[in-house]
CSV table of C-alpha atoms in Angstrom, one decimal:
chain,number,residue,atom,x,y,z
A,1398,MET,CA,109.5,264.8,338.7
A,1399,THR,CA,111.6,262.8,336.1
A,1400,LEU,CA,110.6,260.7,333.2
A,1401,ALA,CA,111.8,257.7,335.1
A,1402,ALA,CA,109.2,258.5,337.8
A,1403,ILE,CA,106.3,257.9,335.3
A,1404,LEU,CA,107.7,255.7,332.6
A,1405,ASP,CA,109.6,252.4,332.5
A,1406,ALA,CA,112.7,251.9,330.5
A,1407,GLY,CA,111.9,250.7,327.0
A,1408,THR,CA,108.3,251.9,327.1
A,1409,PRO,CA,106.7,251.5,323.6
A,1410,THR,CA,104.8,254.5,322.1
A,1411,GLY,CA,103.8,256.0,318.8
A,1412,VAL,CA,104.9,259.0,316.7
A,1413,GLY,CA,102.4,261.3,315.1
A,1414,SER,CA,100.3,260.2,312.2
A,1415,LEU,CA,98.2,257.1,311.6
A,1416,PRO,CA,96.6,255.9,308.3
A,1417,PHE,CA,92.9,255.9,309.5
A,1418,ASP,CA,90.0,258.0,308.3
A,1419,ASP,CA,87.9,257.4,311.4
A,1420,ALA,CA,88.9,259.3,314.6
A,1421,ALA,CA,87.2,256.9,317.0
A,1422,VAL,CA,88.9,253.9,315.3
A,1423,ALA,CA,92.3,255.6,315.5
A,1424,ALA,CA,91.8,256.3,319.2
A,1425,SER,CA,90.8,252.8,320.0
A,1426,VAL,CA,93.8,251.3,318.0
A,1427,THR,CA,96.2,253.7,319.7
A,1428,LEU,CA,95.1,252.8,323.2
A,1429,SER,CA,95.1,249.1,322.4
A,1430,LEU,CA,98.6,249.0,320.8
A,1431,HIS,CA,100.6,251.1,323.2
A,1432,PRO,CA,98.6,251.8,326.3
A,1433,GLU,CA,101.7,252.4,328.5
A,1434,LEU,CA,102.2,255.8,326.7
A,1435,PRO,CA,99.5,256.4,324.2
A,1436,ALA,CA,100.3,259.0,321.6
A,1437,ALA,CA,97.7,261.3,320.1
A,1438,PRO,CA,97.2,260.5,316.5
A,1439,GLN,CA,97.1,262.9,313.5
A,1440,LEU,CA,94.9,261.7,310.7
A,1441,PRO,CA,95.7,263.4,307.4
A,1442,ARG,CA,93.8,260.7,305.5
A,1443,ARG,CA,90.6,261.7,307.3
A,1444,ASN,CA,91.1,265.3,306.4
A,1445,PRO,CA,94.2,266.9,304.8
A,1446,ARG,CA,93.8,269.8,307.3
A,1447,GLU,CA,94.9,267.3,309.9
A,1448,GLY,CA,98.4,267.2,308.3
A,1449,MET,CA,101.1,268.4,310.5
A,1450,LEU,CA,101.5,271.9,308.9
A,1451,ALA,CA,97.8,272.5,308.1
A,1452,GLN,CA,96.8,271.5,311.6
A,1453,VAL,CA,98.6,274.3,313.3
A,1454,ALA,CA,98.0,276.9,310.5
A,1455,VAL,CA,94.2,276.6,310.3
A,1456,GLY,CA,92.7,279.8,311.6
A,1457,LEU,CA,95.7,282.1,311.5
A,1458,PRO,CA,95.1,285.6,310.2
A,1459,GLY,CA,96.2,285.9,306.5
A,1460,VAL,CA,96.7,282.1,306.1
A,1461,ALA,CA,94.4,280.0,303.9
A,1462,VAL,CA,94.6,276.2,304.1
A,1463,GLY,CA,93.4,274.5,301.0
A,1464,ASP,CA,91.3,271.4,300.7
A,1465,ASP,CA,94.6,269.6,300.0
A,1466,GLY,CA,96.2,271.0,303.1
A,1467,ALA,CA,98.4,273.4,301.2
A,1468,ILE,CA,99.2,276.8,302.9
A,1469,ALA,CA,98.8,280.2,301.1
A,1470,ILE,CA,99.7,283.5,302.8
A,1471,ASP,CA,98.3,287.0,302.4
A,1472,ARG,CA,101.3,289.0,303.6
A,1473,ARG,CA,99.1,292.1,304.4
A,1474,ARG,CA,97.1,290.2,307.1
A,1475,PHE,CA,99.6,287.5,308.1
A,1476,GLY,CA,99.8,287.1,311.9
A,1477,PRO,CA,99.7,284.6,314.8
A,1478,VAL,CA,96.7,282.9,316.2
A,1479,ASP,CA,95.2,284.5,319.4
A,1480,ASP,CA,96.3,283.1,322.7
A,1481,GLY,CA,93.6,280.8,324.1
A,1482,ALA,CA,92.1,280.0,320.7
A,1483,PRO,CA,90.5,276.6,320.8
A,1484,LEU,CA,91.7,273.7,318.7
A,1485,CYS,CA,89.8,273.5,315.4
A,1486,THR,CA,87.7,270.4,315.5
A,1487,GLU,CA,88.2,269.8,311.8
A,1488,ALA,CA,92.0,269.9,312.1
A,1489,TRP,CA,92.4,268.2,315.4
A,1490,ALA,CA,89.7,265.5,315.3
A,1491,GLY,CA,92.0,262.6,315.7
A,1492,THR,CA,93.7,264.2,318.8
A,1493,LEU,CA,90.4,265.3,320.3
A,1494,ALA,CA,88.7,261.9,319.9
A,1495,PHE,CA,91.8,260.3,321.4
A,1496,LEU,CA,91.8,262.7,324.4
A,1497,ASP,CA,88.1,261.9,324.9
A,1498,ALA,CA,88.9,258.2,324.9
A,1499,CYS,CA,91.6,258.9,327.5
A,1500,ALA,CA,89.2,260.8,329.8
A,1501,GLY,CA,90.1,260.3,333.4
A,1502,ARG,CA,93.5,258.7,332.7
A,1503,THR,CA,96.1,259.4,335.4
A,1504,ALA,CA,99.1,257.8,333.6
A,1505,ALA,CA,101.1,259.8,331.0
A,1506,ILE,CA,99.8,260.9,327.6
A,1507,LYS,CA,102.0,261.9,324.7
A,1508,VAL,CA,101.0,264.7,322.3
A,1509,GLN,CA,102.8,266.1,319.2
A,1510,LEU,CA,102.6,269.2,317.1
A,1511,THR,CA,104.7,271.0,314.5
A,1512,GLY,CA,107.6,272.9,316.0
A,1513,PRO,CA,108.4,276.6,315.3
A,1514,VAL,CA,111.4,275.9,312.9
A,1515,THR,CA,109.4,273.7,310.6
A,1516,LEU,CA,106.3,275.9,310.8
A,1517,GLY,CA,108.3,279.1,310.1
A,1518,LEU,CA,110.1,277.5,307.1
A,1519,ALA,CA,106.7,276.5,305.7
A,1520,PHE,CA,105.6,280.1,306.0
A,1521,VAL,CA,108.8,281.2,304.2
A,1522,ASP,CA,108.1,278.7,301.4
A,1523,ALA,CA,104.6,280.0,301.1
A,1524,GLY,CA,105.9,283.6,300.5
A,1525,ALA,CA,106.2,285.2,304.0
A,1526,ARG,CA,109.3,287.3,304.8
A,1527,ALA,CA,111.7,285.2,306.9
A,1528,SER,CA,111.8,287.4,310.0
A,1529,ARG,CA,108.0,287.7,310.1
A,1530,ALA,CA,107.5,284.0,309.3
A,1531,PHE,CA,109.5,282.8,312.3
A,1532,GLU,CA,108.1,285.4,314.6
A,1533,VAL,CA,104.5,284.2,313.7
A,1534,ALA,CA,105.6,280.6,313.9
A,1535,ALA,CA,107.0,281.0,317.5
A,1536,ALA,CA,103.8,282.8,318.7
A,1537,THR,CA,101.6,280.2,317.0
A,1538,VAL,CA,103.3,277.2,318.5
A,1539,LYS,CA,103.2,278.8,321.9
A,1540,ALA,CA,99.4,279.3,321.5
A,1541,ARG,CA,98.7,275.9,320.0
A,1542,VAL,CA,100.8,273.9,322.6
A,1543,ALA,CA,99.0,275.8,325.4
A,1544,SER,CA,95.6,274.9,323.9
A,1545,LEU,CA,96.7,271.3,323.3
A,1546,VAL,CA,98.0,270.8,326.9
A,1547,ALA,CA,94.8,272.4,328.2
A,1548,ALA,CA,92.7,270.0,326.2
A,1549,VAL,CA,94.5,267.1,327.8
A,1550,HIS,CA,94.2,268.5,331.4
A,1551,GLU,CA,90.5,269.3,330.8
A,1552,ARG,CA,89.8,265.6,330.2
A,1553,SER,CA,92.5,264.0,332.3
A,1554,PRO,CA,93.6,266.4,335.0
A,1555,GLY,CA,95.9,263.9,336.6
A,1556,ALA,CA,97.8,262.8,333.5
A,1557,PRO,CA,101.4,264.0,333.0
A,1558,VAL,CA,101.7,265.3,329.5
A,1559,VAL,CA,104.7,264.5,327.3
A,1560,ALA,CA,104.6,267.2,324.6
A,1561,VAL,CA,106.8,266.7,321.5
A,1562,LEU,CA,107.6,269.2,318.8
A,1563,ASP,CA,107.8,267.7,315.3
A,1564,GLU,CA,110.7,269.3,313.5
A,1565,PRO,CA,111.5,267.5,310.1
A,1566,SER,CA,112.9,270.7,308.6
A,1567,LEU,CA,115.9,270.5,311.0
A,1568,THR,CA,117.3,268.2,308.3
A,1569,ARG,CA,117.9,271.4,306.3
A,1570,ALA,CA,119.3,273.5,309.1
A,1571,THR,CA,123.0,273.2,308.0
A,1572,HIS,CA,122.3,273.5,304.3
A,1573,PRO,CA,123.3,276.6,302.4
A,1574,GLY,CA,120.5,279.1,302.1
A,1575,PHE,CA,118.7,278.0,305.3
A,1576,PRO,CA,117.1,281.3,306.6
A,1577,LEU,CA,118.3,280.9,310.2
A,1578,VAL,CA,121.8,280.8,311.6
A,1579,PRO,CA,122.4,278.0,314.1
A,1580,GLU,CA,122.1,280.2,317.1
A,1581,ASP,CA,118.7,281.5,316.0
A,1582,THR,CA,117.6,277.9,315.3
A,1583,VAL,CA,118.5,276.9,318.8
A,1584,ASP,CA,116.8,280.0,320.3
A,1585,LEU,CA,113.6,279.3,318.3
A,1586,LEU,CA,113.5,275.7,319.3
A,1587,SER,CA,114.3,276.5,322.9
A,1588,GLY,CA,111.4,278.9,323.0
A,1589,GLY,CA,109.0,276.3,321.7
A,1590,LEU,CA,110.1,273.8,324.3
A,1591,ALA,CA,109.8,276.5,327.0
A,1592,SER,CA,106.3,277.2,325.8
A,1593,ALA,CA,105.3,273.5,326.3
A,1594,THR,CA,106.7,273.7,329.9
A,1595,ALA,CA,104.9,276.9,330.6
A,1596,ALA,CA,101.7,275.5,329.3
A,1597,GLY,CA,101.9,272.7,331.9
A,1598,ALA,CA,103.5,269.8,330.0
A,1599,ALA,CA,105.5,267.6,332.5
A,1600,PHE,CA,108.1,266.9,329.9
A,1601,GLN,CA,108.9,268.2,326.4
A,1602,GLY,CA,110.9,267.0,323.5
A,1603,VAL,CA,111.8,267.1,319.8
A,1604,HIS,CA,111.2,264.6,317.1
A,1605,CYS,CA,112.9,264.4,313.7
A,1606,CYS,CA,113.0,261.3,311.6
A,1607,GLY,CA,115.9,262.4,309.3
A,1608,PRO,CA,119.6,263.2,309.6
A,1609,VAL,CA,120.1,266.1,311.9
A,1610,ASP,CA,122.9,267.9,313.7
A,1611,TRP,CA,121.6,266.8,317.0
A,1612,SER,CA,124.0,269.1,318.8
A,1613,LEU,CA,121.7,272.0,317.8
A,1614,VAL,CA,118.6,270.2,319.2
A,1615,LEU,CA,120.4,269.3,322.5
A,1616,HIS,CA,121.5,272.9,323.0
A,1617,ALA,CA,117.8,273.9,323.0
A,1618,GLY,CA,117.3,271.9,326.3
A,1619,PRO,CA,114.8,269.1,325.5
A,1620,ASP,CA,113.9,266.5,328.1
A,1621,LEU,CA,113.4,263.9,325.3
A,1622,VAL,CA,114.8,263.5,321.7
A,1623,SER,CA,113.0,261.2,319.3
A,1624,LEU,CA,115.2,260.0,316.5
A,1625,PRO,CA,115.8,257.0,314.1
A,1626,ALA,CA,118.0,254.2,315.5
A,1627,SER,CA,120.5,254.9,312.8
A,1628,PRO,CA,124.4,254.7,312.9
A,1629,ALA,CA,124.3,258.4,311.9
A,1630,VAL,CA,123.5,259.4,315.4
A,1631,ILE,CA,126.9,258.0,316.6
A,1632,ASP,CA,128.4,261.2,315.2
A,1633,ASP,CA,126.6,263.1,318.0
A,1634,ALA,CA,127.8,260.8,320.8
A,1635,ALA,CA,129.5,263.5,322.7
A,1636,GLY,CA,126.3,265.6,323.0
A,1637,LEU,CA,124.2,262.6,323.7
A,1638,ALA,CA,126.5,261.5,326.5
A,1639,VAL,CA,126.0,264.9,328.2
A,1640,PHE,CA,122.3,264.7,327.5
A,1641,LEU,CA,122.0,261.3,329.1
A,1642,ASP,CA,124.1,262.3,332.1
A,1643,ARG,CA,121.7,265.1,332.9
A,1644,GLY,CA,118.8,262.7,332.8
A,1645,GLY,CA,117.6,263.1,329.2
A,1646,TRP,CA,115.7,260.3,327.4
A,1647,VAL,CA,115.9,259.1,323.9
A,1648,ALA,CA,112.9,257.7,321.9
A,1649,TRP,CA,114.6,255.2,319.5
A,1650,GLY,CA,112.8,254.8,316.2
A,1651,VAL,CA,113.6,251.2,315.7
A,1652,VAL,CA,111.1,250.2,312.9
A,1653,PRO,CA,111.7,252.0,309.6
A,1654,THR,CA,108.7,253.7,308.0
A,1655,ASP,CA,110.3,254.6,304.7
A,1656,ARG,CA,111.2,251.1,303.5
A,1657,PRO,CA,110.1,247.5,304.1
A,1658,PHE,CA,110.2,246.5,307.7
A,1659,GLY,CA,109.7,242.7,307.6
A,1660,ASP,CA,107.9,240.5,310.0
A,1661,ARG,CA,110.6,239.8,312.6
A,1662,HIS,CA,111.9,242.1,315.3
A,1663,ASP,CA,115.4,240.6,315.3
A,1664,THR,CA,116.8,242.8,312.6
A,1665,HIS,CA,115.6,245.9,314.3
A,1666,TRP,CA,116.9,244.8,317.7
A,1667,LEU,CA,120.3,244.0,316.2
A,1668,ARG,CA,120.5,247.5,314.5
A,1669,LEU,CA,119.6,249.2,317.8
A,1670,ASN,CA,122.3,247.2,319.6
A,1671,GLU,CA,124.9,248.2,316.9
A,1672,VAL,CA,124.0,251.9,317.4
A,1673,TRP,CA,124.3,251.5,321.2
A,1674,ALA,CA,127.6,249.8,320.8
A,1675,GLY,CA,128.9,252.6,318.7
A,1676,LEU,CA,127.6,255.2,321.1
A,1677,THR,CA,129.1,253.4,324.1
A,1678,ALA,CA,132.5,253.2,322.3
A,1679,ALA,CA,132.3,257.0,321.8
A,1680,GLY,CA,131.6,257.7,325.4
A,1681,CYS,CA,127.9,257.2,326.2
A,1682,ASP,CA,126.9,255.4,329.3
A,1683,PRO,CA,125.6,251.9,328.2
A,1684,VAL,CA,123.3,251.7,331.2
A,1685,ALA,CA,121.7,255.1,330.5
A,1686,LEU,CA,121.2,254.2,326.9
A,1687,ARG,CA,119.0,251.4,328.0
A,1688,THR,CA,117.3,252.8,331.1
A,1689,GLN,CA,116.5,256.2,329.6
A,1690,SER,CA,114.8,255.0,326.5
A,1691,LEU,CA,111.5,254.8,324.7
A,1692,ILE,CA,110.9,252.6,321.7
A,1693,THR,CA,108.9,253.8,318.7
A,1694,PRO,CA,108.5,253.5,314.9
A,1695,ALA,CA,110.9,255.8,313.1
A,1696,CYS,CA,108.2,258.2,312.1
A,1697,GLY,CA,104.4,258.5,311.5
A,1698,LEU,CA,102.4,255.9,309.6
A,1699,ALA,CA,100.1,258.0,307.6
A,1700,PHE,CA,101.3,256.6,304.3
A,1701,HIS,CA,101.0,253.0,305.3
A,1702,ASP,CA,98.1,250.6,304.9
A,1703,PRO,CA,96.0,250.4,308.0
A,1704,ALA,CA,96.5,246.7,308.1
A,1705,GLN,CA,100.2,247.3,308.7
A,1706,VAL,CA,99.8,249.3,311.8
A,1707,PRO,CA,99.4,246.3,314.2
A,1708,THR,CA,102.5,244.7,312.7
A,1709,VAL,CA,104.6,247.8,313.2
A,1710,PHE,CA,103.6,248.1,316.8
A,1711,ARG,CA,104.1,244.4,317.4
A,1712,LEU,CA,107.7,244.8,316.2
A,1713,VAL,CA,108.1,247.9,318.4
A,1714,ARG,CA,106.7,246.0,321.4
A,1715,GLU,CA,109.0,243.0,320.8
A,1716,VAL,CA,112.1,245.3,320.7
A,1717,ALA,CA,110.8,247.2,323.7
A,1718,GLN,CA,110.6,243.9,325.7
A,1719,ARG,CA,114.3,243.2,324.8
A,1720,VAL,CA,115.2,246.7,326.0
A,1721,GLN,CA,113.3,246.3,329.2
A,1722,ASP,CA,115.1,243.0,329.9
A,1723,GLN,CA,118.5,244.5,329.3
A,1724,ALA,CA,117.6,247.6,331.4
A,1725,TYR,CA,116.6,245.4,334.3
A,1726,ALA,CA,119.8,243.4,334.0
A,1727,ALA,CA,121.9,246.6,333.7
A,1728,ARG,CA,120.3,248.0,336.9
A,1729,MET,CA,121.0,244.8,338.8
A,1730,SER,CA,124.6,244.7,337.6
A,1731,VAL,CA,125.3,248.1,339.2
A,1732,GLY,CA,123.2,247.4,342.3
A,1733,ALA,CA,120.4,249.9,341.4
């Protein structure tokens, strides 16, 4: 199976967090705003333990998660979660309510959780030794992604799962003092992606909403990369060209989440086209850029006003429609 078998070019979807404090409301909004590929929401406003780091760390031996979501480590007891441990209802309420609302769905469902590089770095920052931190992070992500995919399949056995690892700490991967060499970063990320596949995810991917050396990510073997529609990605055109040629998809974060985004989609559409033009000039297939694409906000929306959420996804959908029109035209031009 390929992503093209279950998703249309330019399918709109979400990324991670939403700014709601009611899990049922978040599920309803998600399914109404991007039903083609609904994305399980994280709700840190509902409970700080639903923040991306706290969510996967709750319940680990030697790890205390505070009321503010902060992580503290007892190095004497620090270890990974047991395989098969259920998802904590306190930390995963948004996701579990969403999956309940999706019950019986046969179309694809997107889920997201913190990846092993970011989790391991959080453990290091909390005082764990680096070698142990990343060992525990790898085992924990393996266990959590298995429980998460199982939770989807329990409620919707026929739904293909798109599992995405959230890796914001990859922005630090090339900085001096980063505790992993590039080869180890790739191996750790590759292991996390393999865990998702082994757990039964139909497709796996990596999200990062900051500037990243995407060659590292692409070497880890994702099916999907989720990134901002920024001119910075043109520097990685060579790797993206190979990735697209082997059937990889890109989720383009077209609506910024760290600055004003306006009320019209034209600006976001033009920016995406400028990025695609730069990538095409650098060797990427212009048809693949359009036909192997999803359209998203640049990142999660936890720090936005709930009233802004429909506007963000309206803009996403309007850009997505333009992408779908171009993808159809591109296929017709090559006789597909």
